[in-house]
Amino acid sequence: MVNTAENTQVRALRRSPAAHLWEDFTRGSVEGSHGVALHEVPFQTMVGIRVDPLSEAGVRIAAVTGGLPVRCGEVAAGPDGVSVLWLSPDEFLAVAPDDGGRADLVEALTAALGADAGQVVDLSSNRTTLELSGPSAREVLEKSCAADLHPRAFAAGTAITTEVGKIPVLLWKSGPDTFRLFPRASFADYLGRWLLDGMREFAAAGNPAWH
Amino acid sequence: MLLFSCPNCGPRNETEFHYGGQAHVAYPEHPEELSDREWAEYLFYRENPKGLFAERWVHSAGCRKWFNMVRDTVSYDIKAVYRMGEAPPVELAAAAATQAATNHNAPEGAKP
């Protein structure tokens, strides 16, 4: 997509799927040793890639992203803040921040695929990103996610496709106490409220009036 | 709650998967030569064993790939998980065949 004047104006008009919950996220976040915070990371660039990683096109695409993950859970970190998540043996999701990421990521990947078998699709508005962080973040997630989230099975830097509160999400543990959830845009409201509900007990436990 | 071992993703909750019916039902070599009865049996008649059963499953909330699984329909014990296009483990295939010998398709007098 060419960055014309119209496109620049459109950028200013964008509204993220959970923007109406930002105030609630701030209110619901809890500080302290049992704290947990929630916020949205809006407008990340996401590119769906389907390619056989061993094919020539796969090698060319890996050169753009700085490698493709080999097995379930792996995340390949490349230059310019681009990370590639493993979705299936021949399906990957490249994620880059809205600002400071690589502006021509989609074009570069499309060019790398060329006419070979596979696909490169800009999925930036397909999903949004909710970031759950803090010492109690894992406990909040474990209430409604059946995957094993213990650090011995789910270390920082791994990402899996699973369900949280019956919502299909990509779950990426981006730091020791930080989880990034990628729900589809239409589920952002539900999942945001669902997580806020799971966080309430920690606010109550930290409140001296609770006992 | 059952844990299924997806060949790509490892052990996951049963709710992430969907069932695809009996495995290893091959498309007929020459479908145009089949009688109506044979065609109907290919389309609609499936084993319903009490015991070992080879079935297809898809990891729909994960890698979205299909795989085969041998499951005991009585105990829900998962005996084997293997990829599409692979044959079931030999000893399980033999056990399933013994069972199948006691099962029957449409009765002889059934109308096509």
Tab-separated table of C-alpha atoms in Angstrom, chain A residues 5-99:
chain	number	residue	atom	x	y	z
A	5	ALA	CA	-1.833	11.719	2.055
A	6	GLU	CA	-5.207	9.920	2.286
A	7	ASN	CA	-3.608	6.982	4.067
A	8	THR	CA	-1.930	9.275	6.583
A	9	GLN	CA	-5.292	10.824	7.375
A	10	VAL	CA	-6.845	7.389	7.752
A	11	ARG	CA	-4.177	6.494	10.316
A	12	ALA	CA	-5.353	9.389	12.486
A	13	LEU	CA	-8.945	8.144	12.285
A	14	ARG	CA	-8.251	4.563	13.360
A	15	ARG	CA	-10.084	3.223	16.422
A	16	SER	CA	-8.823	0.058	18.060
A	17	PRO	CA	-11.345	-2.704	18.930
A	18	ALA	CA	-10.934	-2.292	22.708
A	19	ALA	CA	-10.484	1.491	22.803
A	20	HIS	CA	-13.764	1.922	24.709
A	21	LEU	CA	-12.360	-0.243	27.534
A	22	TRP	CA	-9.094	1.613	28.091
A	23	GLU	CA	-10.463	3.509	31.107
A	24	ASP	CA	-11.764	0.279	32.618
A	25	PHE	CA	-8.389	-1.365	32.007
A	26	THR	CA	-6.657	1.426	33.937
A	27	ARG	CA	-9.221	1.254	36.760
A	28	GLY	CA	-9.061	-2.535	36.941
A	29	SER	CA	-5.273	-2.769	37.015
A	30	VAL	CA	-3.783	-3.577	40.419
A	31	GLU	CA	-0.362	-2.572	41.755
A	32	GLY	CA	1.728	-4.442	44.288
A	33	SER	CA	3.108	-7.915	44.929
A	34	HIS	CA	-0.141	-9.555	43.734
A	35	GLY	CA	-0.767	-6.949	41.069
A	36	VAL	CA	-1.913	-7.476	37.544
A	37	ALA	CA	-2.317	-4.898	34.803
A	38	LEU	CA	-4.165	-4.986	31.507
A	39	HIS	CA	-3.829	-2.718	28.535
A	40	GLU	CA	-4.293	-2.812	24.813
A	41	VAL	CA	-1.423	-2.533	22.363
A	42	PRO	CA	-3.325	-1.196	19.369
A	43	PHE	CA	-2.659	-1.331	15.642
A	44	GLN	CA	0.214	-3.804	15.550
A	45	THR	CA	1.179	-4.839	12.056
A	46	MET	CA	0.337	-8.511	11.536
A	47	VAL	CA	1.028	-10.478	8.404
A	48	GLY	CA	-0.272	-13.980	7.823
A	49	ILE	CA	2.255	-16.144	6.024
A	50	ARG	CA	1.602	-19.557	4.538
A	51	VAL	CA	4.641	-21.164	3.010
A	52	ASP	CA	6.593	-24.386	3.207
A	53	PRO	CA	9.570	-23.214	5.332
A	54	LEU	CA	11.924	-25.619	3.531
A	55	SER	CA	11.029	-24.350	0.045
A	56	GLU	CA	12.991	-21.634	-1.749
A	57	ALA	CA	10.212	-19.117	-1.075
A	58	GLY	CA	10.323	-20.095	2.600
A	59	VAL	CA	14.039	-19.384	2.735
A	60	ARG	CA	13.523	-15.994	1.036
A	61	ILE	CA	10.741	-15.087	3.500
A	62	ALA	CA	12.912	-16.178	6.438
A	63	ALA	CA	15.579	-13.800	5.181
A	64	VAL	CA	13.101	-10.888	5.430
A	65	THR	CA	11.743	-11.751	8.879
A	66	GLY	CA	15.018	-12.903	10.363
A	67	GLY	CA	14.073	-16.576	10.481
A	68	LEU	CA	10.923	-18.680	10.734
A	69	PRO	CA	10.040	-20.654	13.874
A	70	VAL	CA	10.573	-24.389	13.459
A	71	ARG	CA	8.172	-25.950	15.967
A	72	CYS	CA	5.132	-25.209	18.071
A	73	GLY	CA	5.743	-22.516	20.689
A	74	GLU	CA	8.775	-20.992	19.034
A	75	VAL	CA	8.918	-17.283	18.243
A	76	ALA	CA	11.531	-16.029	15.798
A	77	ALA	CA	12.732	-12.527	16.637
A	78	GLY	CA	14.011	-10.570	13.689
A	79	PRO	CA	15.251	-7.050	13.013
A	80	ASP	CA	13.061	-3.909	13.350
A	81	GLY	CA	10.929	-5.432	16.123
A	82	VAL	CA	9.481	-8.076	13.803
A	83	SER	CA	8.576	-11.358	15.536
A	84	VAL	CA	7.234	-14.440	13.790
A	85	LEU	CA	4.864	-16.742	15.674
A	86	TRP	CA	4.381	-20.410	14.801
A	87	LEU	CA	0.773	-21.251	13.925
A	88	SER	CA	1.202	-24.591	12.158
A	89	PRO	CA	3.976	-26.348	10.206
A	90	ASP	CA	3.308	-24.149	7.176
A	91	GLU	CA	1.566	-21.139	8.690
A	92	PHE	CA	3.120	-18.210	10.542
A	93	LEU	CA	2.142	-14.788	11.829
A	94	ALA	CA	4.610	-11.931	11.592
A	95	VAL	CA	3.976	-9.246	14.221
A	96	ALA	CA	5.565	-5.803	14.309
A	97	PRO	CA	4.798	-2.731	16.421
A	98	ASP	CA	2.712	0.042	14.879
A	99	ASP	CA	5.410	2.659	15.384
